[in-house]
Protein backbone atom coordinates (compact mmCIF):
# COMPACT_ATOMS: atom_id res chain seq x y z
CA UNK A 1 0.00 0.00 0.00
CA UNK A 2 1.28 3.50 -0.78
CA UNK A 3 1.60 5.94 2.11
CA UNK A 4 -1.60 7.92 2.54
CA UNK A 5 -1.69 11.49 3.79
CA UNK A 6 -2.49 12.24 7.37
CA UNK A 7 -6.13 12.51 8.43
CA UNK A 8 -7.47 14.20 11.52
CA UNK A 9 -10.23 12.83 13.77
CA UNK A 10 -12.00 14.96 16.33
CA UNK A 11 -11.09 13.27 19.62
CA UNK A 12 -10.34 13.80 23.28
CA UNK A 13 -8.13 15.10 24.75
CA UNK A 14 -7.18 16.63 21.37
CA UNK A 15 -7.47 15.74 17.66
CA UNK A 16 -5.95 12.42 16.60
CA UNK A 17 -3.82 12.51 13.47
CA UNK A 18 -3.16 9.33 11.57
CA UNK A 19 -2.10 7.99 8.24
CA UNK A 20 -4.44 5.15 7.19
CA UNK A 21 -1.56 3.18 5.66
CA UNK A 22 0.27 3.20 9.01
CA UNK A 23 -2.79 2.55 11.13
CA UNK A 24 -4.50 -0.78 11.86
CA UNK A 25 -8.00 -1.44 13.09
CA UNK A 26 -7.49 -3.82 16.02
CA UNK A 27 -10.73 -5.54 16.96
CA UNK A 28 -10.52 -7.12 20.40
CA UNK A 29 -12.33 -10.35 21.34
CA UNK A 30 -15.63 -9.91 19.48
CA UNK A 31 -16.32 -13.54 20.41
CA UNK A 32 -19.60 -15.40 20.60
CA UNK A 33 -19.06 -16.41 24.23
CA UNK A 34 -18.83 -12.75 25.26
CA UNK A 35 -21.50 -11.22 23.01
CA UNK A 36 -24.16 -13.76 22.16
CA UNK A 37 -27.23 -14.65 24.18
CA UNK A 38 -26.70 -18.16 25.52
CA UNK A 39 -22.93 -17.76 25.73
CA UNK A 40 -20.50 -17.93 28.65
CA UNK A 41 -20.85 -14.19 29.45
CA UNK A 42 -24.60 -14.45 29.79
CA UNK A 43 -24.25 -17.71 31.74
CA UNK A 44 -22.27 -15.74 34.33
CA UNK A 45 -25.25 -13.40 34.74
CA UNK A 46 -24.04 -10.58 32.51
CA UNK A 47 -26.29 -8.47 30.29
CA UNK A 48 -24.94 -9.10 26.79
CA UNK A 49 -26.94 -6.17 25.40
CA UNK A 50 -24.29 -3.93 26.95
CA UNK A 51 -21.81 -5.48 24.51
CA UNK A 52 -24.17 -6.06 21.59
CA UNK A 53 -24.65 -2.31 21.10
CA UNK A 54 -21.05 -2.27 19.79
CA UNK A 55 -21.80 -4.65 16.93
CA UNK A 56 -23.39 -2.24 14.46
CA UNK A 57 -20.83 0.58 14.84
CA UNK A 58 -18.02 -1.97 14.59
CA UNK A 59 -19.58 -3.49 11.49
CA UNK A 60 -19.85 -0.07 9.81
CA UNK A 61 -16.32 0.98 10.76
CA UNK A 62 -14.92 -2.37 9.60
CA UNK A 63 -16.70 -2.05 6.25
CA UNK A 64 -15.33 1.47 5.68
CA UNK A 65 -11.84 0.47 6.82
CA UNK A 66 -11.79 -2.58 4.55
CA UNK A 67 -13.05 -0.54 1.60
CA UNK A 68 -9.97 1.70 1.97
CA UNK A 69 -7.69 -1.35 1.84
CA UNK A 70 -6.40 -0.68 5.36
CA UNK A 71 -5.10 -3.25 7.81
CA UNK A 72 -7.51 -5.14 10.05
CA UNK A 73 -6.40 -7.42 12.88
CA UNK A 74 -8.71 -9.46 15.11
CA UNK A 75 -8.03 -11.02 18.48
CA UNK A 76 -9.62 -13.86 20.44
CA UNK A 77 -9.08 -14.67 24.09
CA UNK A 78 -8.69 -18.39 24.64
CA UNK A 79 -6.52 -21.38 25.34
CA UNK A 80 -5.12 -24.53 23.79
CA UNK A 81 -7.45 -27.53 24.04
CA UNK A 82 -4.94 -29.20 26.39
CA UNK A 83 -4.99 -26.00 28.53
CA UNK A 84 -1.18 -26.08 28.70
CA UNK A 85 -1.13 -22.28 28.31
CA UNK A 86 -3.75 -21.64 31.01
CA UNK A 87 -2.17 -20.38 34.25
CA UNK A 88 -3.70 -22.25 37.20
CA UNK A 89 -4.38 -18.87 38.83
CA UNK A 90 -6.54 -17.83 35.84
CA UNK A 91 -8.38 -21.16 35.83
CA UNK A 92 -9.54 -20.96 39.43
CA UNK A 93 -10.11 -17.18 39.57
CA UNK A 94 -13.67 -16.32 40.57
CA UNK A 95 -14.41 -19.64 42.25
CA UNK A 96 -17.23 -20.14 39.73
CA UNK A 97 -19.12 -23.40 39.20
CA UNK A 98 -17.74 -23.50 35.65
CA UNK A 99 -14.33 -22.31 34.62
CA UNK A 100 -12.15 -22.05 31.53
CA UNK A 101 -11.87 -25.43 29.81
CA UNK A 102 -15.13 -26.80 31.24
CA UNK A 103 -18.12 -27.52 29.04
CA UNK A 104 -20.17 -24.35 28.59
CA UNK A 105 -23.24 -23.44 26.57
CA UNK A 106 -21.22 -23.08 23.33
CA UNK A 107 -18.60 -25.76 23.82
CA UNK A 108 -15.60 -25.75 26.12
CA UNK A 109 -15.26 -22.30 27.69
CA UNK A 110 -12.58 -20.09 26.08
CA UNK A 111 -10.95 -23.00 24.30
CA UNK A 112 -9.67 -22.52 20.77
CA UNK A 113 -11.73 -24.27 18.12
CA UNK A 114 -14.94 -24.25 20.16
CA UNK A 115 -18.05 -22.45 18.86
CA UNK A 116 -18.15 -19.91 21.68
CA UNK A 117 -14.52 -18.98 21.15
CA UNK A 118 -15.16 -17.93 17.56
CA UNK A 119 -15.79 -14.38 16.37
CA UNK A 120 -19.40 -13.26 15.85
CA UNK A 121 -20.56 -13.42 12.21
CA UNK A 122 -21.26 -9.66 11.95
CA UNK A 123 -17.53 -8.80 12.09
CA UNK A 124 -16.05 -12.12 10.98
CA UNK A 125 -12.44 -11.95 9.73
CA UNK A 126 -11.86 -12.08 6.00
CA UNK A 127 -9.17 -14.39 4.62
CA UNK A 128 -5.87 -12.54 4.97
CA UNK A 129 -6.85 -10.60 8.10
CA UNK A 130 -4.63 -11.84 10.94
CA UNK A 131 -6.40 -13.37 13.92
CA UNK A 132 -4.32 -13.21 17.10
CA UNK A 133 -5.08 -15.94 19.61
CA UNK A 134 -4.15 -14.55 22.99
CA UNK A 135 -4.02 -16.41 26.29
CA UNK A 136 -4.22 -13.23 28.37
CA UNK A 137 -6.16 -10.01 28.53
CA UNK A 138 -3.59 -7.94 26.63
CA UNK A 139 -3.16 -8.69 22.92
CA UNK A 140 0.63 -8.26 23.08
CA UNK A 141 1.27 -10.79 25.86
CA UNK A 142 2.52 -14.14 24.49
CA UNK A 143 1.48 -13.33 20.90
CA UNK A 144 3.14 -12.21 17.66
CA UNK A 145 1.04 -9.03 17.40
CA UNK A 146 3.97 -6.62 17.87
CA UNK A 147 6.02 -8.40 15.19
CA UNK A 148 3.10 -8.33 12.74
CA UNK A 149 2.53 -4.61 13.34
CA UNK A 150 6.24 -3.81 12.99
CA UNK A 151 6.56 -5.85 9.81
CA UNK A 152 3.62 -3.98 8.31
CA UNK A 153 4.82 -0.50 9.29
CA UNK A 154 1.94 0.14 11.68
CA UNK A 155 2.43 2.94 14.20
CA UNK A 156 -1.14 3.74 15.14
CA UNK A 157 -4.09 1.64 16.21
CA UNK A 158 -7.81 2.13 16.26
CA UNK A 159 -8.77 -0.24 19.05
CA UNK A 160 -12.34 -1.56 19.30
CA UNK A 161 -14.09 -4.55 20.89
CA UNK A 162 -14.79 -5.92 24.33
CA UNK A 163 -14.54 -5.39 27.16
CA UNK A 164 -13.62 -1.73 27.66
CA UNK A 165 -11.98 -2.03 31.06
CA UNK A 166 -10.44 -5.48 30.65
CA UNK A 167 -9.01 -6.60 27.31
CA UNK A 168 -9.36 -3.26 25.50
CA UNK A 169 -7.74 -1.27 28.31
CA UNK A 170 -4.99 -3.83 28.88
CA UNK A 171 -4.17 -3.90 25.17
CA UNK A 172 -4.16 -0.10 24.86
CA UNK A 173 -1.75 0.15 27.78
CA UNK A 174 0.53 -2.52 26.30
CA UNK A 175 0.42 -0.76 22.92
CA UNK A 176 1.20 2.61 24.50
CA UNK A 177 4.31 1.21 26.18
CA UNK A 178 5.46 -0.17 22.83
CA UNK A 179 5.17 3.23 21.14
CA UNK A 180 1.82 2.97 19.36
CA UNK A 181 -0.71 5.81 19.37
CA UNK A 182 -4.18 4.42 20.06
CA UNK A 183 -7.59 5.85 19.23
CA UNK A 184 -10.64 4.28 20.89
CA UNK A 185 -14.09 4.94 19.41
CA UNK A 186 -16.34 4.91 22.48
CA UNK A 187 -19.35 3.37 20.69
CA UNK A 188 -17.23 0.47 19.36
CA UNK A 189 -16.10 -0.72 22.81
CA UNK A 190 -18.35 -2.05 25.54
CA UNK A 191 -18.49 -3.48 29.02
CA UNK A 192 -21.07 -5.49 30.96
CA UNK A 193 -20.72 -2.68 33.54
CA UNK A 194 -21.58 0.80 32.22
CA UNK A 195 -19.68 2.55 35.01
CA UNK A 196 -16.52 0.58 34.21
CA UNK A 197 -16.94 1.39 30.51
CA UNK A 198 -17.14 5.09 31.32
CA UNK A 199 -14.17 5.01 33.69
CA UNK A 200 -12.18 2.82 31.31
CA UNK A 201 -12.47 5.53 28.68
CA UNK A 202 -11.76 8.30 31.18
CA UNK A 203 -8.56 6.57 32.23
CA UNK A 204 -7.31 6.37 28.64
CA UNK A 205 -7.82 10.04 27.79
CA UNK A 206 -6.93 11.57 31.20
CA UNK A 207 -3.75 13.56 31.81
CA UNK A 208 -3.37 14.70 28.22
CA UNK A 209 -4.13 11.26 26.79
CA UNK A 210 -1.90 9.23 29.06
CA UNK A 211 -2.78 6.01 27.19
CA UNK A 212 -4.46 7.38 24.07
CA UNK A 213 -7.37 9.22 22.49
CA UNK A 214 -11.14 8.65 22.69
CA UNK A 215 -13.55 9.49 19.90
CA UNK A 216 -16.67 8.09 18.17
CA UNK A 217 -16.96 5.91 15.07
CA UNK A 218 -19.00 8.59 13.27
CA UNK A 219 -16.07 10.97 13.66
CA UNK A 220 -13.66 8.42 12.23
CA UNK A 221 -16.01 7.76 9.31
CA UNK A 222 -16.28 11.52 8.74
CA UNK A 223 -12.47 11.78 8.63
CA UNK A 224 -12.26 8.88 6.17
CA UNK A 225 -14.69 10.79 3.93
C1 LIG B 1 -12.20 -9.54 27.67
C2 LIG B 1 -12.74 -10.59 29.75
N1 LIG B 1 -12.12 -9.79 26.38
N2 LIG B 1 -13.51 -9.57 30.15
N3 LIG B 1 -12.22 -10.61 28.52
O1 LIG B 1 -12.28 -8.40 28.10
O2 LIG B 1 -12.51 -11.50 30.49
CSV table of C-alpha atoms and ligand atoms in Angstrom, one decimal:
chain,number,residue,atom,x,y,z
A,1,UNK,CA,0.0,0.0,0.0
A,2,UNK,CA,1.3,3.5,-0.8
A,3,UNK,CA,1.6,5.9,2.1
A,4,UNK,CA,-1.6,7.9,2.5
A,5,UNK,CA,-1.7,11.5,3.8
A,6,UNK,CA,-2.5,12.2,7.4
A,7,UNK,CA,-6.1,12.5,8.4
A,8,UNK,CA,-7.5,14.2,11.5
A,9,UNK,CA,-10.2,12.8,13.8
A,10,UNK,CA,-12.0,15.0,16.3
A,11,UNK,CA,-11.1,13.3,19.6
A,12,UNK,CA,-10.3,13.8,23.3
A,13,UNK,CA,-8.1,15.1,24.7
A,14,UNK,CA,-7.2,16.6,21.4
A,15,UNK,CA,-7.5,15.7,17.7
A,16,UNK,CA,-6.0,12.4,16.6
A,17,UNK,CA,-3.8,12.5,13.5
A,18,UNK,CA,-3.2,9.3,11.6
A,19,UNK,CA,-2.1,8.0,8.2
A,20,UNK,CA,-4.4,5.1,7.2
A,21,UNK,CA,-1.6,3.2,5.7
A,22,UNK,CA,0.3,3.2,9.0
A,23,UNK,CA,-2.8,2.6,11.1
A,24,UNK,CA,-4.5,-0.8,11.9
A,25,UNK,CA,-8.0,-1.4,13.1
A,26,UNK,CA,-7.5,-3.8,16.0
A,27,UNK,CA,-10.7,-5.5,17.0
A,28,UNK,CA,-10.5,-7.1,20.4
A,29,UNK,CA,-12.3,-10.3,21.3
A,30,UNK,CA,-15.6,-9.9,19.5
A,31,UNK,CA,-16.3,-13.5,20.4
A,32,UNK,CA,-19.6,-15.4,20.6
A,33,UNK,CA,-19.1,-16.4,24.2
A,34,UNK,CA,-18.8,-12.8,25.3
A,35,UNK,CA,-21.5,-11.2,23.0
A,36,UNK,CA,-24.2,-13.8,22.2
A,37,UNK,CA,-27.2,-14.7,24.2
A,38,UNK,CA,-26.7,-18.2,25.5
A,39,UNK,CA,-22.9,-17.8,25.7
A,40,UNK,CA,-20.5,-17.9,28.6
A,41,UNK,CA,-20.8,-14.2,29.5
A,42,UNK,CA,-24.6,-14.5,29.8
A,43,UNK,CA,-24.2,-17.7,31.7
A,44,UNK,CA,-22.3,-15.7,34.3
A,45,UNK,CA,-25.2,-13.4,34.7
A,46,UNK,CA,-24.0,-10.6,32.5
A,47,UNK,CA,-26.3,-8.5,30.3
A,48,UNK,CA,-24.9,-9.1,26.8
A,49,UNK,CA,-26.9,-6.2,25.4
A,50,UNK,CA,-24.3,-3.9,26.9
A,51,UNK,CA,-21.8,-5.5,24.5
A,52,UNK,CA,-24.2,-6.1,21.6
A,53,UNK,CA,-24.7,-2.3,21.1
A,54,UNK,CA,-21.1,-2.3,19.8
A,55,UNK,CA,-21.8,-4.7,16.9
A,56,UNK,CA,-23.4,-2.2,14.5
A,57,UNK,CA,-20.8,0.6,14.8
A,58,UNK,CA,-18.0,-2.0,14.6
A,59,UNK,CA,-19.6,-3.5,11.5
A,60,UNK,CA,-19.9,-0.1,9.8
A,61,UNK,CA,-16.3,1.0,10.8
A,62,UNK,CA,-14.9,-2.4,9.6
A,63,UNK,CA,-16.7,-2.0,6.3
A,64,UNK,CA,-15.3,1.5,5.7
A,65,UNK,CA,-11.8,0.5,6.8
A,66,UNK,CA,-11.8,-2.6,4.6
A,67,UNK,CA,-13.1,-0.5,1.6
A,68,UNK,CA,-10.0,1.7,2.0
A,69,UNK,CA,-7.7,-1.4,1.8
A,70,UNK,CA,-6.4,-0.7,5.4
A,71,UNK,CA,-5.1,-3.3,7.8
A,72,UNK,CA,-7.5,-5.1,10.0
A,73,UNK,CA,-6.4,-7.4,12.9
A,74,UNK,CA,-8.7,-9.5,15.1
A,75,UNK,CA,-8.0,-11.0,18.5
A,76,UNK,CA,-9.6,-13.9,20.4
A,77,UNK,CA,-9.1,-14.7,24.1
A,78,UNK,CA,-8.7,-18.4,24.6
A,79,UNK,CA,-6.5,-21.4,25.3
A,80,UNK,CA,-5.1,-24.5,23.8
A,81,UNK,CA,-7.5,-27.5,24.0
A,82,UNK,CA,-4.9,-29.2,26.4
A,83,UNK,CA,-5.0,-26.0,28.5
A,84,UNK,CA,-1.2,-26.1,28.7
A,85,UNK,CA,-1.1,-22.3,28.3
A,86,UNK,CA,-3.7,-21.6,31.0
A,87,UNK,CA,-2.2,-20.4,34.2
A,88,UNK,CA,-3.7,-22.2,37.2
A,89,UNK,CA,-4.4,-18.9,38.8
A,90,UNK,CA,-6.5,-17.8,35.8
A,91,UNK,CA,-8.4,-21.2,35.8
A,92,UNK,CA,-9.5,-21.0,39.4
A,93,UNK,CA,-10.1,-17.2,39.6
A,94,UNK,CA,-13.7,-16.3,40.6
A,95,UNK,CA,-14.4,-19.6,42.3
A,96,UNK,CA,-17.2,-20.1,39.7
A,97,UNK,CA,-19.1,-23.4,39.2
A,98,UNK,CA,-17.7,-23.5,35.7
A,99,UNK,CA,-14.3,-22.3,34.6
A,100,UNK,CA,-12.2,-22.1,31.5
A,101,UNK,CA,-11.9,-25.4,29.8
A,102,UNK,CA,-15.1,-26.8,31.2
A,103,UNK,CA,-18.1,-27.5,29.0
A,104,UNK,CA,-20.2,-24.4,28.6
A,105,UNK,CA,-23.2,-23.4,26.6
A,106,UNK,CA,-21.2,-23.1,23.3
A,107,UNK,CA,-18.6,-25.8,23.8
A,108,UNK,CA,-15.6,-25.7,26.1
A,109,UNK,CA,-15.3,-22.3,27.7
A,110,UNK,CA,-12.6,-20.1,26.1
A,111,UNK,CA,-11.0,-23.0,24.3
A,112,UNK,CA,-9.7,-22.5,20.8
A,113,UNK,CA,-11.7,-24.3,18.1
A,114,UNK,CA,-14.9,-24.2,20.2
A,115,UNK,CA,-18.0,-22.5,18.9
A,116,UNK,CA,-18.2,-19.9,21.7
A,117,UNK,CA,-14.5,-19.0,21.1
A,118,UNK,CA,-15.2,-17.9,17.6
A,119,UNK,CA,-15.8,-14.4,16.4
A,120,UNK,CA,-19.4,-13.3,15.8
A,121,UNK,CA,-20.6,-13.4,12.2
A,122,UNK,CA,-21.3,-9.7,12.0
A,123,UNK,CA,-17.5,-8.8,12.1
A,124,UNK,CA,-16.0,-12.1,11.0
A,125,UNK,CA,-12.4,-11.9,9.7
A,126,UNK,CA,-11.9,-12.1,6.0
A,127,UNK,CA,-9.2,-14.4,4.6
A,128,UNK,CA,-5.9,-12.5,5.0
A,129,UNK,CA,-6.8,-10.6,8.1
A,130,UNK,CA,-4.6,-11.8,10.9
A,131,UNK,CA,-6.4,-13.4,13.9
A,132,UNK,CA,-4.3,-13.2,17.1
A,133,UNK,CA,-5.1,-15.9,19.6
A,134,UNK,CA,-4.2,-14.5,23.0
A,135,UNK,CA,-4.0,-16.4,26.3
A,136,UNK,CA,-4.2,-13.2,28.4
A,137,UNK,CA,-6.2,-10.0,28.5
A,138,UNK,CA,-3.6,-7.9,26.6
A,139,UNK,CA,-3.2,-8.7,22.9
A,140,UNK,CA,0.6,-8.3,23.1
A,141,UNK,CA,1.3,-10.8,25.9
A,142,UNK,CA,2.5,-14.1,24.5
A,143,UNK,CA,1.5,-13.3,20.9
A,144,UNK,CA,3.1,-12.2,17.7
A,145,UNK,CA,1.0,-9.0,17.4
A,146,UNK,CA,4.0,-6.6,17.9
A,147,UNK,CA,6.0,-8.4,15.2
A,148,UNK,CA,3.1,-8.3,12.7
A,149,UNK,CA,2.5,-4.6,13.3
A,150,UNK,CA,6.2,-3.8,13.0
A,151,UNK,CA,6.6,-5.9,9.8
A,152,UNK,CA,3.6,-4.0,8.3
A,153,UNK,CA,4.8,-0.5,9.3
A,154,UNK,CA,1.9,0.1,11.7
A,155,UNK,CA,2.4,2.9,14.2
A,156,UNK,CA,-1.1,3.7,15.1
A,157,UNK,CA,-4.1,1.6,16.2
A,158,UNK,CA,-7.8,2.1,16.3
A,159,UNK,CA,-8.8,-0.2,19.1
A,160,UNK,CA,-12.3,-1.6,19.3
A,161,UNK,CA,-14.1,-4.5,20.9
A,162,UNK,CA,-14.8,-5.9,24.3
A,163,UNK,CA,-14.5,-5.4,27.2
A,164,UNK,CA,-13.6,-1.7,27.7
A,165,UNK,CA,-12.0,-2.0,31.1
A,166,UNK,CA,-10.4,-5.5,30.7
A,167,UNK,CA,-9.0,-6.6,27.3
A,168,UNK,CA,-9.4,-3.3,25.5
A,169,UNK,CA,-7.7,-1.3,28.3
A,170,UNK,CA,-5.0,-3.8,28.9
A,171,UNK,CA,-4.2,-3.9,25.2
A,172,UNK,CA,-4.2,-0.1,24.9
A,173,UNK,CA,-1.7,0.1,27.8
A,174,UNK,CA,0.5,-2.5,26.3
A,175,UNK,CA,0.4,-0.8,22.9
A,176,UNK,CA,1.2,2.6,24.5
A,177,UNK,CA,4.3,1.2,26.2
A,178,UNK,CA,5.5,-0.2,22.8
A,179,UNK,CA,5.2,3.2,21.1
A,180,UNK,CA,1.8,3.0,19.4
A,181,UNK,CA,-0.7,5.8,19.4
A,182,UNK,CA,-4.2,4.4,20.1
A,183,UNK,CA,-7.6,5.8,19.2
A,184,UNK,CA,-10.6,4.3,20.9
A,185,UNK,CA,-14.1,4.9,19.4
A,186,UNK,CA,-16.3,4.9,22.5
A,187,UNK,CA,-19.3,3.4,20.7
A,188,UNK,CA,-17.2,0.5,19.4
A,189,UNK,CA,-16.1,-0.7,22.8
A,190,UNK,CA,-18.3,-2.1,25.5
A,191,UNK,CA,-18.5,-3.5,29.0
A,192,UNK,CA,-21.1,-5.5,31.0
A,193,UNK,CA,-20.7,-2.7,33.5
A,194,UNK,CA,-21.6,0.8,32.2
A,195,UNK,CA,-19.7,2.6,35.0
A,196,UNK,CA,-16.5,0.6,34.2
A,197,UNK,CA,-16.9,1.4,30.5
A,198,UNK,CA,-17.1,5.1,31.3
A,199,UNK,CA,-14.2,5.0,33.7
A,200,UNK,CA,-12.2,2.8,31.3
A,201,UNK,CA,-12.5,5.5,28.7
A,202,UNK,CA,-11.8,8.3,31.2
A,203,UNK,CA,-8.6,6.6,32.2
A,204,UNK,CA,-7.3,6.4,28.6
A,205,UNK,CA,-7.8,10.0,27.8
A,206,UNK,CA,-6.9,11.6,31.2
A,207,UNK,CA,-3.7,13.6,31.8
A,208,UNK,CA,-3.4,14.7,28.2
A,209,UNK,CA,-4.1,11.3,26.8
A,210,UNK,CA,-1.9,9.2,29.1
A,211,UNK,CA,-2.8,6.0,27.2
A,212,UNK,CA,-4.5,7.4,24.1
A,213,UNK,CA,-7.4,9.2,22.5
A,214,UNK,CA,-11.1,8.7,22.7
A,215,UNK,CA,-13.6,9.5,19.9
A,216,UNK,CA,-16.7,8.1,18.2
A,217,UNK,CA,-17.0,5.9,15.1
A,218,UNK,CA,-19.0,8.6,13.3
A,219,UNK,CA,-16.1,11.0,13.7
A,220,UNK,CA,-13.7,8.4,12.2
A,221,UNK,CA,-16.0,7.8,9.3
A,222,UNK,CA,-16.3,11.5,8.7
A,223,UNK,CA,-12.5,11.8,8.6
A,224,UNK,CA,-12.3,8.9,6.2
A,225,UNK,CA,-14.7,10.8,3.9
B,1,LIG,C1,-12.2,-9.5,27.7
B,1,LIG,C2,-12.7,-10.6,29.8
B,1,LIG,N1,-12.1,-9.8,26.4
B,1,LIG,N2,-13.5,-9.6,30.1
B,1,LIG,N3,-12.2,-10.6,28.5
B,1,LIG,O1,-12.3,-8.4,28.1
B,1,LIG,O2,-12.5,-11.5,30.5
